[in-house]
Amino acid sequence: MNDALNDMNAESLKFFGKVNASISHELKNILAIISETAGFLNDLTELAKQGKELKLSLLENCSNSIAEEIQRGFTTIKQMNRFSHSVDVAVMDVDLLDILDLMIGLTGFLSFAGKVRIEDKDQKFETITTCPFLLQNLLYRILCFAYECAGPEGEIRLRLSPEKDKGILLRFINSGQMPVEKFPDEKIKQTADLLGVEFKKNNSFYELNMLIPYTCDKIKDVEKNQ
Amino acid sequence: MEGMEKIHLLMVDDEVKFLQTITERLKLKFFDITSATNGKEAIAAAEKGRFDVAVIDLQMPGIDGVQVLEILKKNHKYLEVLILSGHATIETAVTCTKLGAFKVLEKPCDFDKLVEAIKEAYETRLKKKFEHDEIRIKQIQALALGQSPLGILKELAKMDEAEK
């Protein structure tokens, strides 16, 4: 268990670094757009000083673009904040939809990310007692796998349903095939094992099902070792 | 740059708003620009048009910037390629330089520095092309001495084949 935890800690650090790098890339993109739009406004002002006609629609587009990018920046920073605080407490009660929503947002910064849609988003589920950081790690990896299978134009639908006294069944329905021989890899298997997550067999190459338990004994070990 | 021949530029970035804005700004600097939002489009555009310089983002869906760089440098001998990315690390900079990138710039990049880098890349392209043409003229002059017109044509065809 300790070896597994040490491996997991190293992997967790890598995951934390990877996500932070993708956030910084997103922020750089946002700043680049704001910077170029402000520069473009300067260019237009210079041209106007030289007597060239200044189109008001261009000014409007520029200011709208800056406002939109600032909003995108706020959203990104909020996601970064939520992610950073997920390591504050080792084990806690979490809302699976919340975590999924954050992971969809964070994986969305990756260049190969496709579309993801949570079906019946308004459903209410019991909270699950788990290690939020490890669960994020697991869902992030699975989403990455699903994006690669879906391809740039593909779509992934997520369906959640409660399993009485057991947990929440999460189904990834992919527009692309998910080869069984590639899933789950060792890292996914190890994380899933620590979280008590069980992968359910099904007959479709387009679907991946997992049961996330409401609670599990192994999680208590994680809490003790933190 | 007004009055000079326009530099034909290929801009490649999957961040559409960035691409649109920088394209507008570069147009004001008298560049002739074609833009592409992914690697596949960029490779197709380079096959159709004649470009002096390409500015490529690294992380894009499908074919990424490093692959685009490799393909463009292989298929377009005199095209100079600048990498402009928010993801540039020392490792990627080394990889891109080995693959023939003229420069690797980090996003967000000062606009004047970008313009300067494009001009430098263009001048390098002209210099390389001039040197190549000069060598070729010398080769043709050497061929012309003591060869029949048909012999000259055959030798020229061989030279063209060797350059492919």
mmCIF file with all atom_site columns, N, CA, C and O in Angstrom, chain A residues 21-22 25-26 28-29 31-33 35-37 39-40 42-44 47 64-66 68-69 72 110-112 152, chain B residues 13-15 17-18 21-22 24-25 28-29 57 59-62 85-88 106-111 114:
data_model
loop_
_atom_site.group_PDB
_atom_site.id
_atom_site.type_symbol
_atom_site.label_atom_id
_atom_site.label_alt_id
_atom_site.label_comp_id
_atom_site.label_asym_id
_atom_site.label_entity_id
_atom_site.label_seq_id
_atom_site.pdbx_PDB_ins_code
_atom_site.Cartn_x
_atom_site.Cartn_y
_atom_site.Cartn_z
_atom_site.occupancy
_atom_site.B_iso_or_equiv
_atom_site.pdbx_formal_charge
_atom_site.auth_seq_id
_atom_site.auth_comp_id
_atom_site.auth_asym_id
_atom_site.auth_atom_id
_atom_site.pdbx_PDB_model_num
ATOM 1   N N  . ALA A 1 21  ? 0.214   23.779 -15.928 1.00 0.00 ? 21  ALA A N  1
ATOM 2   C CA . ALA A 1 21  ? 0.832   24.215 -17.190 1.00 0.00 ? 21  ALA A CA 1
ATOM 3   C C  . ALA A 1 21  ? -0.242  24.529 -18.228 1.00 0.00 ? 21  ALA A C  1
ATOM 4   O O  . ALA A 1 21  ? -0.142  25.523 -18.958 1.00 0.00 ? 21  ALA A O  1
ATOM 5   N N  . SER A 1 22  ? -1.297  23.693 -18.267 1.00 0.00 ? 22  SER A N  1
ATOM 6   C CA . SER A 1 22  ? -2.352  23.938 -19.263 1.00 0.00 ? 22  SER A CA 1
ATOM 7   C C  . SER A 1 22  ? -3.127  25.211 -18.919 1.00 0.00 ? 22  SER A C  1
ATOM 8   O O  . SER A 1 22  ? -3.549  25.954 -19.811 1.00 0.00 ? 22  SER A O  1
ATOM 9   N N  . HIS A 1 25  ? -1.076  28.135 -20.001 1.00 0.00 ? 25  HIS A N  1
ATOM 10  C CA . HIS A 1 25  ? -1.156  28.276 -21.459 1.00 0.00 ? 25  HIS A CA 1
ATOM 11  C C  . HIS A 1 25  ? -2.440  28.995 -21.847 1.00 0.00 ? 25  HIS A C  1
ATOM 12  O O  . HIS A 1 25  ? -2.442  29.891 -22.709 1.00 0.00 ? 25  HIS A O  1
ATOM 13  N N  . GLU A 1 26  ? -3.525  28.607 -21.188 1.00 0.00 ? 26  GLU A N  1
ATOM 14  C CA . GLU A 1 26  ? -4.819  29.247 -21.461 1.00 0.00 ? 26  GLU A CA 1
ATOM 15  C C  . GLU A 1 26  ? -4.738  30.748 -21.141 1.00 0.00 ? 26  GLU A C  1
ATOM 16  O O  . GLU A 1 26  ? -5.191  31.581 -21.915 1.00 0.00 ? 26  GLU A O  1
ATOM 17  N N  . LYS A 1 28  ? -2.076  32.599 -21.049 1.00 0.00 ? 28  LYS A N  1
ATOM 18  C CA . LYS A 1 28  ? -1.206  33.261 -22.034 1.00 0.00 ? 28  LYS A CA 1
ATOM 19  C C  . LYS A 1 28  ? -1.990  33.573 -23.308 1.00 0.00 ? 28  LYS A C  1
ATOM 20  O O  . LYS A 1 28  ? -1.827  34.638 -23.902 1.00 0.00 ? 28  LYS A O  1
ATOM 21  N N  . ASN A 1 29  ? -2.829  32.617 -23.725 1.00 0.00 ? 29  ASN A N  1
ATOM 22  C CA . ASN A 1 29  ? -3.649  32.831 -24.923 1.00 0.00 ? 29  ASN A CA 1
ATOM 23  C C  . ASN A 1 29  ? -4.585  34.019 -24.734 1.00 0.00 ? 29  ASN A C  1
ATOM 24  O O  . ASN A 1 29  ? -4.748  34.851 -25.623 1.00 0.00 ? 29  ASN A O  1
ATOM 25  N N  . LEU A 1 31  ? -4.238  36.534 -22.612 1.00 0.00 ? 31  LEU A N  1
ATOM 26  C CA . LEU A 1 31  ? -3.456  37.777 -22.580 1.00 0.00 ? 31  LEU A CA 1
ATOM 27  C C  . LEU A 1 31  ? -2.984  38.164 -23.980 1.00 0.00 ? 31  LEU A C  1
ATOM 28  O O  . LEU A 1 31  ? -2.931  39.353 -24.321 1.00 0.00 ? 31  LEU A O  1
ATOM 29  N N  . ALA A 1 32  ? -2.651  37.157 -24.781 1.00 0.00 ? 32  ALA A N  1
ATOM 30  C CA . ALA A 1 32  ? -2.193  37.443 -26.148 1.00 0.00 ? 32  ALA A CA 1
ATOM 31  C C  . ALA A 1 32  ? -3.318  38.109 -26.946 1.00 0.00 ? 32  ALA A C  1
ATOM 32  O O  . ALA A 1 32  ? -3.073  39.061 -27.697 1.00 0.00 ? 32  ALA A O  1
ATOM 33  N N  . ILE A 1 33  ? -4.550  37.620 -26.772 1.00 0.00 ? 33  ILE A N  1
ATOM 34  C CA . ILE A 1 33  ? -5.684  38.209 -27.508 1.00 0.00 ? 33  ILE A CA 1
ATOM 35  C C  . ILE A 1 33  ? -5.919  39.647 -27.028 1.00 0.00 ? 33  ILE A C  1
ATOM 36  O O  . ILE A 1 33  ? -6.082  40.567 -27.836 1.00 0.00 ? 33  ILE A O  1
ATOM 37  N N  . SER A 1 35  ? -3.795  41.635 -25.602 1.00 0.00 ? 35  SER A N  1
ATOM 38  C CA . SER A 1 35  ? -2.659  42.447 -26.020 1.00 0.00 ? 35  SER A CA 1
ATOM 39  C C  . SER A 1 35  ? -2.765  42.838 -27.501 1.00 0.00 ? 35  SER A C  1
ATOM 40  O O  . SER A 1 35  ? -2.562  44.004 -27.867 1.00 0.00 ? 35  SER A O  1
ATOM 41  N N  . GLU A 1 36  ? -3.095  41.880 -28.353 1.00 0.00 ? 36  GLU A N  1
ATOM 42  C CA . GLU A 1 36  ? -3.208  42.185 -29.791 1.00 0.00 ? 36  GLU A CA 1
ATOM 43  C C  . GLU A 1 36  ? -4.405  43.092 -30.079 1.00 0.00 ? 36  GLU A C  1
ATOM 44  O O  . GLU A 1 36  ? -4.328  43.953 -30.957 1.00 0.00 ? 36  GLU A O  1
ATOM 45  N N  . THR A 1 37  ? -5.498  42.892 -29.340 1.00 0.00 ? 37  THR A N  1
ATOM 46  C CA . THR A 1 37  ? -6.680  43.735 -29.575 1.00 0.00 ? 37  THR A CA 1
ATOM 47  C C  . THR A 1 37  ? -6.386  45.174 -29.147 1.00 0.00 ? 37  THR A C  1
ATOM 48  O O  . THR A 1 37  ? -6.750  46.132 -29.855 1.00 0.00 ? 37  THR A O  1
ATOM 49  N N  . GLY A 1 39  ? -3.456  46.496 -29.085 1.00 0.00 ? 39  GLY A N  1
ATOM 50  C CA . GLY A 1 39  ? -2.521  46.978 -30.112 1.00 0.00 ? 39  GLY A CA 1
ATOM 51  C C  . GLY A 1 39  ? -3.252  47.408 -31.371 1.00 0.00 ? 39  GLY A C  1
ATOM 52  O O  . GLY A 1 39  ? -2.928  48.434 -31.978 1.00 0.00 ? 39  GLY A O  1
ATOM 53  N N  . PHE A 1 40  ? -4.265  46.626 -31.732 1.00 0.00 ? 40  PHE A N  1
ATOM 54  C CA . PHE A 1 40  ? -5.053  46.945 -32.923 1.00 0.00 ? 40  PHE A CA 1
ATOM 55  C C  . PHE A 1 40  ? -5.794  48.278 -32.735 1.00 0.00 ? 40  PHE A C  1
ATOM 56  O O  . PHE A 1 40  ? -5.871  49.092 -33.653 1.00 0.00 ? 40  PHE A O  1
ATOM 57  N N  . ASN A 1 42  ? -4.763  50.730 -30.928 1.00 0.00 ? 42  ASN A N  1
ATOM 58  C CA . ASN A 1 42  ? -3.720  51.757 -31.112 1.00 0.00 ? 42  ASN A CA 1
ATOM 59  C C  . ASN A 1 42  ? -3.452  52.005 -32.589 1.00 0.00 ? 42  ASN A C  1
ATOM 60  O O  . ASN A 1 42  ? -3.316  53.154 -33.022 1.00 0.00 ? 42  ASN A O  1
ATOM 61  N N  . ASP A 1 43  ? -3.357  50.912 -33.344 1.00 0.00 ? 43  ASP A N  1
ATOM 62  C CA . ASP A 1 43  ? -3.117  51.045 -34.797 1.00 0.00 ? 43  ASP A CA 1
ATOM 63  C C  . ASP A 1 43  ? -4.231  51.872 -35.439 1.00 0.00 ? 43  ASP A C  1
ATOM 64  O O  . ASP A 1 43  ? -3.969  52.758 -36.258 1.00 0.00 ? 43  ASP A O  1
ATOM 65  N N  . LEU A 1 44  ? -5.478  51.558 -35.043 1.00 0.00 ? 44  LEU A N  1
ATOM 66  C CA . LEU A 1 44  ? -6.630  52.276 -35.622 1.00 0.00 ? 44  LEU A CA 1
ATOM 67  C C  . LEU A 1 44  ? -6.591  53.755 -35.243 1.00 0.00 ? 44  LEU A C  1
ATOM 68  O O  . LEU A 1 44  ? -6.899  54.634 -36.061 1.00 0.00 ? 44  LEU A O  1
ATOM 69  N N  . LEU A 1 47  ? -4.091  55.517 -37.363 1.00 0.00 ? 47  LEU A N  1
ATOM 70  C CA . LEU A 1 47  ? -4.623  55.719 -38.718 1.00 0.00 ? 47  LEU A CA 1
ATOM 71  C C  . LEU A 1 47  ? -5.630  56.872 -38.735 1.00 0.00 ? 47  LEU A C  1
ATOM 72  O O  . LEU A 1 47  ? -5.655  57.681 -39.665 1.00 0.00 ? 47  LEU A O  1
ATOM 73  N N  . ASN A 1 64  ? -15.687 44.578 -27.304 1.00 0.00 ? 64  ASN A N  1
ATOM 74  C CA . ASN A 1 64  ? -16.408 43.338 -26.953 1.00 0.00 ? 64  ASN A CA 1
ATOM 75  C C  . ASN A 1 64  ? -15.428 42.183 -26.775 1.00 0.00 ? 64  ASN A C  1
ATOM 76  O O  . ASN A 1 64  ? -15.567 41.377 -25.855 1.00 0.00 ? 64  ASN A O  1
ATOM 77  N N  . SER A 1 65  ? -14.462 42.131 -27.663 1.00 0.00 ? 65  SER A N  1
ATOM 78  C CA . SER A 1 65  ? -13.482 41.050 -27.612 1.00 0.00 ? 65  SER A CA 1
ATOM 79  C C  . SER A 1 65  ? -12.677 41.115 -26.310 1.00 0.00 ? 65  SER A C  1
ATOM 80  O O  . SER A 1 65  ? -12.468 40.086 -25.655 1.00 0.00 ? 65  SER A O  1
ATOM 81  N N  . ILE A 1 66  ? -12.268 42.319 -25.929 1.00 0.00 ? 66  ILE A N  1
ATOM 82  C CA . ILE A 1 66  ? -11.498 42.461 -24.680 1.00 0.00 ? 66  ILE A CA 1
ATOM 83  C C  . ILE A 1 66  ? -12.367 42.031 -23.489 1.00 0.00 ? 66  ILE A C  1
ATOM 84  O O  . ILE A 1 66  ? -11.913 41.281 -22.622 1.00 0.00 ? 66  ILE A O  1
ATOM 85  N N  . GLU A 1 68  ? -14.896 39.985 -23.458 1.00 0.00 ? 68  GLU A N  1
ATOM 86  C CA . GLU A 1 68  ? -15.091 38.520 -23.476 1.00 0.00 ? 68  GLU A CA 1
ATOM 87  C C  . GLU A 1 68  ? -13.854 37.791 -22.958 1.00 0.00 ? 68  GLU A C  1
ATOM 88  O O  . GLU A 1 68  ? -13.962 36.823 -22.207 1.00 0.00 ? 68  GLU A O  1
ATOM 89  N N  . GLU A 1 69  ? -12.690 38.276 -23.358 1.00 0.00 ? 69  GLU A N  1
ATOM 90  C CA . GLU A 1 69  ? -11.451 37.604 -22.927 1.00 0.00 ? 69  GLU A CA 1
ATOM 91  C C  . GLU A 1 69  ? -11.215 37.799 -21.434 1.00 0.00 ? 69  GLU A C  1
ATOM 92  O O  . GLU A 1 69  ? -10.695 36.906 -20.760 1.00 0.00 ? 69  GLU A O  1
ATOM 93  N N  . ARG A 1 72  ? -13.357 35.316 -19.842 1.00 0.00 ? 72  ARG A N  1
ATOM 94  C CA . ARG A 1 72  ? -12.753 33.984 -20.005 1.00 0.00 ? 72  ARG A CA 1
ATOM 95  C C  . ARG A 1 72  ? -11.598 33.812 -19.002 1.00 0.00 ? 72  ARG A C  1
ATOM 96  O O  . ARG A 1 72  ? -11.425 32.755 -18.413 1.00 0.00 ? 72  ARG A O  1
ATOM 97  N N  . LEU A 1 110 ? -6.835  21.605 -23.255 1.00 0.00 ? 110 LEU A N  1
ATOM 98  C CA . LEU A 1 110 ? -5.910  20.779 -24.034 1.00 0.00 ? 110 LEU A CA 1
ATOM 99  C C  . LEU A 1 110 ? -6.258  20.875 -25.520 1.00 0.00 ? 110 LEU A C  1
ATOM 100 O O  . LEU A 1 110 ? -7.439  20.913 -25.881 1.00 0.00 ? 110 LEU A O  1
ATOM 101 N N  . SER A 1 111 ? -5.214  20.889 -26.337 1.00 0.00 ? 111 SER A N  1
ATOM 102 C CA . SER A 1 111 ? -5.453  21.114 -27.768 1.00 0.00 ? 111 SER A CA 1
ATOM 103 C C  . SER A 1 111 ? -6.296  20.005 -28.404 1.00 0.00 ? 111 SER A C  1
ATOM 104 O O  . SER A 1 111 ? -6.998  20.245 -29.377 1.00 0.00 ? 111 SER A O  1
ATOM 105 N N  . PHE A 1 112 ? -6.243  18.802 -27.856 1.00 0.00 ? 112 PHE A N  1
ATOM 106 C CA . PHE A 1 112 ? -6.975  17.692 -28.477 1.00 0.00 ? 112 PHE A CA 1
ATOM 107 C C  . PHE A 1 112 ? -8.359  17.477 -27.871 1.00 0.00 ? 112 PHE A C  1
ATOM 108 O O  . PHE A 1 112 ? -9.056  16.518 -28.216 1.00 0.00 ? 112 PHE A O  1
ATOM 109 N N  . PRO A 1 152 ? -10.735 15.097 -33.068 1.00 0.00 ? 152 PRO A N  1
ATOM 110 C CA . PRO A 1 152 ? -11.042 16.524 -32.906 1.00 0.00 ? 152 PRO A CA 1
ATOM 111 C C  . PRO A 1 152 ? -12.507 16.905 -33.117 1.00 0.00 ? 152 PRO A C  1
ATOM 112 O O  . PRO A 1 152 ? -13.004 17.843 -32.523 1.00 0.00 ? 152 PRO A O  1
ATOM 113 N N  . ASP B 2 13  ? -2.808  29.282 -36.316 1.00 0.00 ? 13  ASP B N  1
ATOM 114 C CA . ASP B 2 13  ? -3.109  29.261 -34.878 1.00 0.00 ? 13  ASP B CA 1
ATOM 115 C C  . ASP B 2 13  ? -4.542  28.767 -34.693 1.00 0.00 ? 13  ASP B C  1
ATOM 116 O O  . ASP B 2 13  ? -5.435  29.190 -35.428 1.00 0.00 ? 13  ASP B O  1
ATOM 117 N N  . ASP B 2 14  ? -4.751  27.892 -33.713 1.00 0.00 ? 14  ASP B N  1
ATOM 118 C CA . ASP B 2 14  ? -6.116  27.398 -33.489 1.00 0.00 ? 14  ASP B CA 1
ATOM 119 C C  . ASP B 2 14  ? -6.929  28.347 -32.617 1.00 0.00 ? 14  ASP B C  1
ATOM 120 O O  . ASP B 2 14  ? -8.126  28.154 -32.437 1.00 0.00 ? 14  ASP B O  1
ATOM 121 N N  . GLU B 2 15  ? -6.266  29.354 -32.052 1.00 0.00 ? 15  GLU B N  1
ATOM 122 C CA . GLU B 2 15  ? -6.983  30.361 -31.244 1.00 0.00 ? 15  GLU B CA 1
ATOM 123 C C  . GLU B 2 15  ? -7.516  31.410 -32.229 1.00 0.00 ? 15  GLU B C  1
ATOM 124 O O  . GLU B 2 15  ? -6.804  32.341 -32.628 1.00 0.00 ? 15  GLU B O  1
ATOM 125 N N  . LYS B 2 17  ? -9.664  33.930 -32.360 1.00 0.00 ? 17  LYS B N  1
ATOM 126 C CA . LYS B 2 17  ? -9.697  35.388 -32.120 1.00 0.00 ? 17  LYS B CA 1
ATOM 127 C C  . LYS B 2 17  ? -8.303  35.996 -32.200 1.00 0.00 ? 17  LYS B C  1
ATOM 128 O O  . LYS B 2 17  ? -8.117  37.094 -32.723 1.00 0.00 ? 17  LYS B O  1
ATOM 129 N N  . PHE B 2 18  ? -7.324  35.274 -31.687 1.00 0.00 ? 18  PHE B N  1
ATOM 130 C CA . PHE B 2 18  ? -5.939  35.744 -31.764 1.00 0.00 ? 18  PHE B CA 1
ATOM 131 C C  . PHE B 2 18  ? -5.521  35.841 -33.235 1.00 0.00 ? 18  PHE B C  1
ATOM 132 O O  . PHE B 2 18  ? -4.943  36.842 -33.669 1.00 0.00 ? 18  PHE B O  1
ATOM 133 N N  . THR B 2 21  ? -7.198  38.835 -35.014 1.00 0.00 ? 21  THR B N  1
ATOM 134 C CA . THR B 2 21  ? -6.696  40.155 -34.616 1.00 0.00 ? 21  THR B CA 1
ATOM 135 C C  . THR B 2 21  ? -5.280  40.390 -35.136 1.00 0.00 ? 21  THR B C  1
ATOM 136 O O  . THR B 2 21  ? -4.975  41.456 -35.677 1.00 0.00 ? 21  THR B O  1
ATOM 137 N N  . ILE B 2 22  ? -4.429  39.391 -34.969 1.00 0.00 ? 22  ILE B N  1
ATOM 138 C CA . ILE B 2 22  ? -3.038  39.583 -35.404 1.00 0.00 ? 22  ILE B CA 1
ATOM 139 C C  . ILE B 2 22  ? -2.974  39.696 -36.931 1.00 0.00 ? 22  ILE B C  1
ATOM 140 O O  . ILE B 2 22  ? -2.160  40.449 -37.473 1.00 0.00 ? 22  ILE B O  1
ATOM 141 N N  . GLU B 2 24  ? -5.286  41.104 -38.815 1.00 0.00 ? 24  GLU B N  1
ATOM 142 C CA . GLU B 2 24  ? -5.681  42.488 -39.116 1.00 0.00 ? 24  GLU B CA 1
ATOM 143 C C  . GLU B 2 24  ? -4.507  43.447 -38.899 1.00 0.00 ? 24  GLU B C  1
ATOM 144 O O  . GLU B 2 24  ? -4.256  44.347 -39.698 1.00 0.00 ? 24  GLU B O  1
ATOM 145 N N  . ARG B 2 25  ? -3.797  43.255 -37.788 1.00 0.00 ? 25  ARG B N  1
ATOM 146 C CA . ARG B 2 25  ? -2.670  44.140 -37.470 1.00 0.00 ? 25  ARG B CA 1
ATOM 147 C C  . ARG B 2 25  ? -1.547  43.995 -38.495 1.00 0.00 ? 25  ARG B C  1
ATOM 148 O O  . ARG B 2 25  ? -0.959  44.990 -38.916 1.00 0.00 ? 25  ARG B O  1
ATOM 149 N N  . LEU B 2 28  ? -2.155  45.732 -41.733 1.00 0.00 ? 28  LEU B N  1
ATOM 150 C CA . LEU B 2 28  ? -1.863  47.174 -41.668 1.00 0.00 ? 28  LEU B CA 1
ATOM 151 C C  . LEU B 2 28  ? -0.372  47.440 -41.885 1.00 0.00 ? 28  LEU B C  1
ATOM 152 O O  . LEU B 2 28  ? 0.020   48.545 -42.235 1.00 0.00 ? 28  LEU B O  1
ATOM 153 N N  . LYS B 2 29  ? 0.452   46.419 -41.629 1.00 0.00 ? 29  LYS B N  1
ATOM 154 C CA . LYS B 2 29  ? 1.909   46.562 -41.840 1.00 0.00 ? 29  LYS B CA 1
ATOM 155 C C  . LYS B 2 29  ? 2.288   46.094 -43.246 1.00 0.00 ? 29  LYS B C  1
ATOM 156 O O  . LYS B 2 29  ? 3.453   45.797 -43.513 1.00 0.00 ? 29  LYS B O  1
ATOM 157 N N  . ASP B 2 57  ? 1.704   28.185 -34.501 1.00 0.00 ? 57  ASP B N  1
ATOM 158 C CA . ASP B 2 57  ? 1.478   27.866 -33.084 1.00 0.00 ? 57  ASP B CA 1
ATOM 159 C C  . ASP B 2 57  ? 1.900   26.405 -32.873 1.00 0.00 ? 57  ASP B C  1
ATOM 160 O O  . ASP B 2 57  ? 1.912   25.623 -33.819 1.00 0.00 ? 57  ASP B O  1
ATOM 161 N N  . GLN B 2 59  ? 0.704   24.064 -30.170 1.00 0.00 ? 59  GLN B N  1
ATOM 162 C CA . GLN B 2 59  ? -0.336  23.107 -29.764 1.00 0.00 ? 59  GLN B CA 1
ATOM 163 C C  . GLN B 2 59  ? -1.617  23.347 -30.538 1.00 0.00 ? 59  GLN B C  1
ATOM 164 O O  . GLN B 2 59  ? -2.298  24.356 -30.336 1.00 0.00 ? 59  GLN B O  1
ATOM 165 N N  . MET B 2 60  ? -1.911  22.407 -31.423 1.00 0.00 ? 60  MET B N  1
ATOM 166 C CA . MET B 2 60  ? -3.139  22.513 -32.218 1.00 0.00 ? 60  MET B CA 1
ATOM 167 C C  . MET B 2 60  ? -3.766  21.133 -32.300 1.00 0.00 ? 60  MET B C  1
ATOM 168 O O  . MET B 2 60  ? -3.059  20.130 -32.221 1.00 0.00 ? 60  MET B O  1
ATOM 169 N N  . PRO B 2 61  ? -5.088  21.083 -32.482 1.00 0.00 ? 61  PRO B N  1
ATOM 170 C CA . PRO B 2 61  ? -5.706  19.768 -32.611 1.00 0.00 ? 61  PRO B CA 1
ATOM 171 C C  . PRO B 2 61  ? -5.272  19.090 -33.912 1.00 0.00 ? 61  PRO B C  1
ATOM 172 O O  . PRO B 2 61  ? -4.979  19.770 -34.891 1.00 0.00 ? 61  PRO B O  1
ATOM 173 N N  . GLY B 2 62  ? -5.217  17.777 -33.896 1.00 0.00 ? 62  GLY B N  1
ATOM 174 C CA . GLY B 2 62  ? -4.789  17.041 -35.101 1.00 0.00 ? 62  GLY B CA 1
ATOM 175 C C  . GLY B 2 62  ? -3.281  17.129 -35.257 1.00 0.00 ? 62  GLY B C  1
ATOM 176 O O  . GLY B 2 62  ? -2.538  16.788 -34.346 1.00 0.00 ? 62  GLY B O  1
ATOM 177 N N  . SER B 2 85  ? 4.285   30.532 -29.686 1.00 0.00 ? 85  SER B N  1
ATOM 178 C CA . SER B 2 85  ? 3.454   29.664 -28.848 1.00 0.00 ? 85  SER B CA 1
ATOM 179 C C  . SER B 2 85  ? 3.503   30.021 -27.372 1.00 0.00 ? 85  SER B C  1
ATOM 180 O O  . SER B 2 85  ? 4.515   30.502 -26.871 1.00 0.00 ? 85  SER B O  1
ATOM 181 N N  . GLY B 2 86  ? 2.391   29.755 -26.698 1.00 0.00 ? 86  GLY B N  1
ATOM 182 C CA . GLY B 2 86  ? 2.342   29.919 -25.253 1.00 0.00 ? 86  GLY B CA 1
ATOM 183 C C  . GLY B 2 86  ? 2.878   28.681 -24.549 1.00 0.00 ? 86  GLY B C  1
ATOM 184 O O  . GLY B 2 86  ? 2.994   28.638 -23.346 1.00 0.00 ? 86  GLY B O  1
ATOM 185 N N  . HIS B 2 87  ? 3.199   27.663 -25.339 1.00 0.00 ? 87  HIS B N  1
ATOM 186 C CA . HIS B 2 87  ? 3.644   26.394 -24.787 1.00 0.00 ? 87  HIS B CA 1
ATOM 187 C C  . HIS B 2 87  ? 5.122   26.140 -24.995 1.00 0.00 ? 87  HIS B C  1
ATOM 188 O O  . HIS B 2 87  ? 5.591   25.031 -24.756 1.00 0.00 ? 87  HIS B O  1
ATOM 189 N N  . ALA B 2 88  ? 5.827   27.152 -25.485 1.00 0.00 ? 88  ALA B N  1
ATOM 190 C CA . ALA B 2 88  ? 7.231   26.915 -25.837 1.00 0.00 ? 88  ALA B CA 1
ATOM 191 C C  . ALA B 2 88  ? 8.076   26.667 -24.583 1.00 0.00 ? 88  ALA B C  1
ATOM 192 O O  . ALA B 2 88  ? 8.025   27.423 -23.629 1.00 0.00 ? 88  ALA B O  1
ATOM 193 N N  . GLU B 2 106 ? 7.725   33.499 -27.743 1.00 0.00 ? 106 GLU B N  1
ATOM 194 C CA . GLU B 2 106 ? 6.740   33.126 -26.734 1.00 0.00 ? 106 GLU B CA 1
ATOM 195 C C  . GLU B 2 106 ? 5.529   34.052 -26.787 1.00 0.00 ? 106 GLU B C  1
ATOM 196 O O  . GLU B 2 106 ? 5.668   35.261 -26.929 1.00 0.00 ? 106 GLU B O  1
ATOM 197 N N  . LYS B 2 107 ? 4.376   33.459 -26.685 1.00 0.00 ? 107 LYS B N  1
ATOM 198 C CA . LYS B 2 107 ? 3.115   34.197 -26.669 1.00 0.00 ? 107 LYS B CA 1
ATOM 199 C C  . LYS B 2 107 ? 2.776   34.598 -25.244 1.00 0.00 ? 107 LYS B C  1
ATOM 200 O O  . LYS B 2 107 ? 2.927   33.745 -24.367 1.00 0.00 ? 107 LYS B O  1
ATOM 201 N N  . PRO B 2 108 ? 2.284   35.760 -24.892 1.00 0.00 ? 108 PRO B N  1
ATOM 202 C CA . PRO B 2 108 ? 2.107   36.896 -25.789 1.00 0.00 ? 108 PRO B CA 1
ATOM 203 C C  . PRO B 2 108 ? 3.456   37.503 -26.170 1.00 0.00 ? 108 PRO B C  1
ATOM 204 O O  . PRO B 2 108 ? 4.331   37.610 -25.330 1.00 0.00 ? 108 PRO B O  1
ATOM 205 N N  . CYS B 2 109 ? 3.536   37.918 -27.426 1.00 0.00 ? 109 CYS B N  1
ATOM 206 C CA . CYS B 2 109 ? 4.806   38.441 -27.938 1.00 0.00 ? 109 CYS B CA 1
ATOM 207 C C  . CYS B 2 109 ? 4.607   39.911 -28.314 1.00 0.00 ? 109 CYS B C  1
ATOM 208 O O  . CYS B 2 109 ? 3.551   40.286 -28.822 1.00 0.00 ? 109 CYS B O  1
ATOM 209 N N  . ASP B 2 110 ? 5.616   40.720 -28.051 1.00 0.00 ? 110 ASP B N  1
ATOM 210 C CA . ASP B 2 110 ? 5.556   42.124 -28.444 1.00 0.00 ? 110 ASP B CA 1
ATOM 211 C C  . ASP B 2 110 ? 5.371   42.194 -29.968 1.00 0.00 ? 110 ASP B C  1
ATOM 212 O O  . ASP B 2 110 ? 6.147   41.558 -30.706 1.00 0.00 ? 110 ASP B O  1
ATOM 213 N N  . PHE B 2 111 ? 4.381   42.946 -30.412 1.00 0.00 ? 111 PHE B N  1
ATOM 214 C CA . PHE B 2 111 ? 4.034   42.964 -31.837 1.00 0.00 ? 111 PHE B CA 1
ATOM 215 C C  . PHE B 2 111 ? 5.210   43.432 -32.710 1.00 0.00 ? 111 PHE B C  1
ATOM 216 O O  . PHE B 2 111 ? 5.484   42.847 -33.761 1.00 0.00 ? 111 PHE B O  1
ATOM 217 N N  . LEU B 2 114 ? 7.636   40.750 -33.182 1.00 0.00 ? 114 LEU B N  1
ATOM 218 C CA . LEU B 2 114 ? 7.151   39.749 -34.136 1.00 0.00 ? 114 LEU B CA 1
ATOM 219 C C  . LEU B 2 114 ? 7.377   40.244 -35.566 1.00 0.00 ? 114 LEU B C  1
ATOM 220 O O  . LEU B 2 114 ? 7.879   39.498 -36.423 1.00 0.00 ? 114 LEU B O  1
#
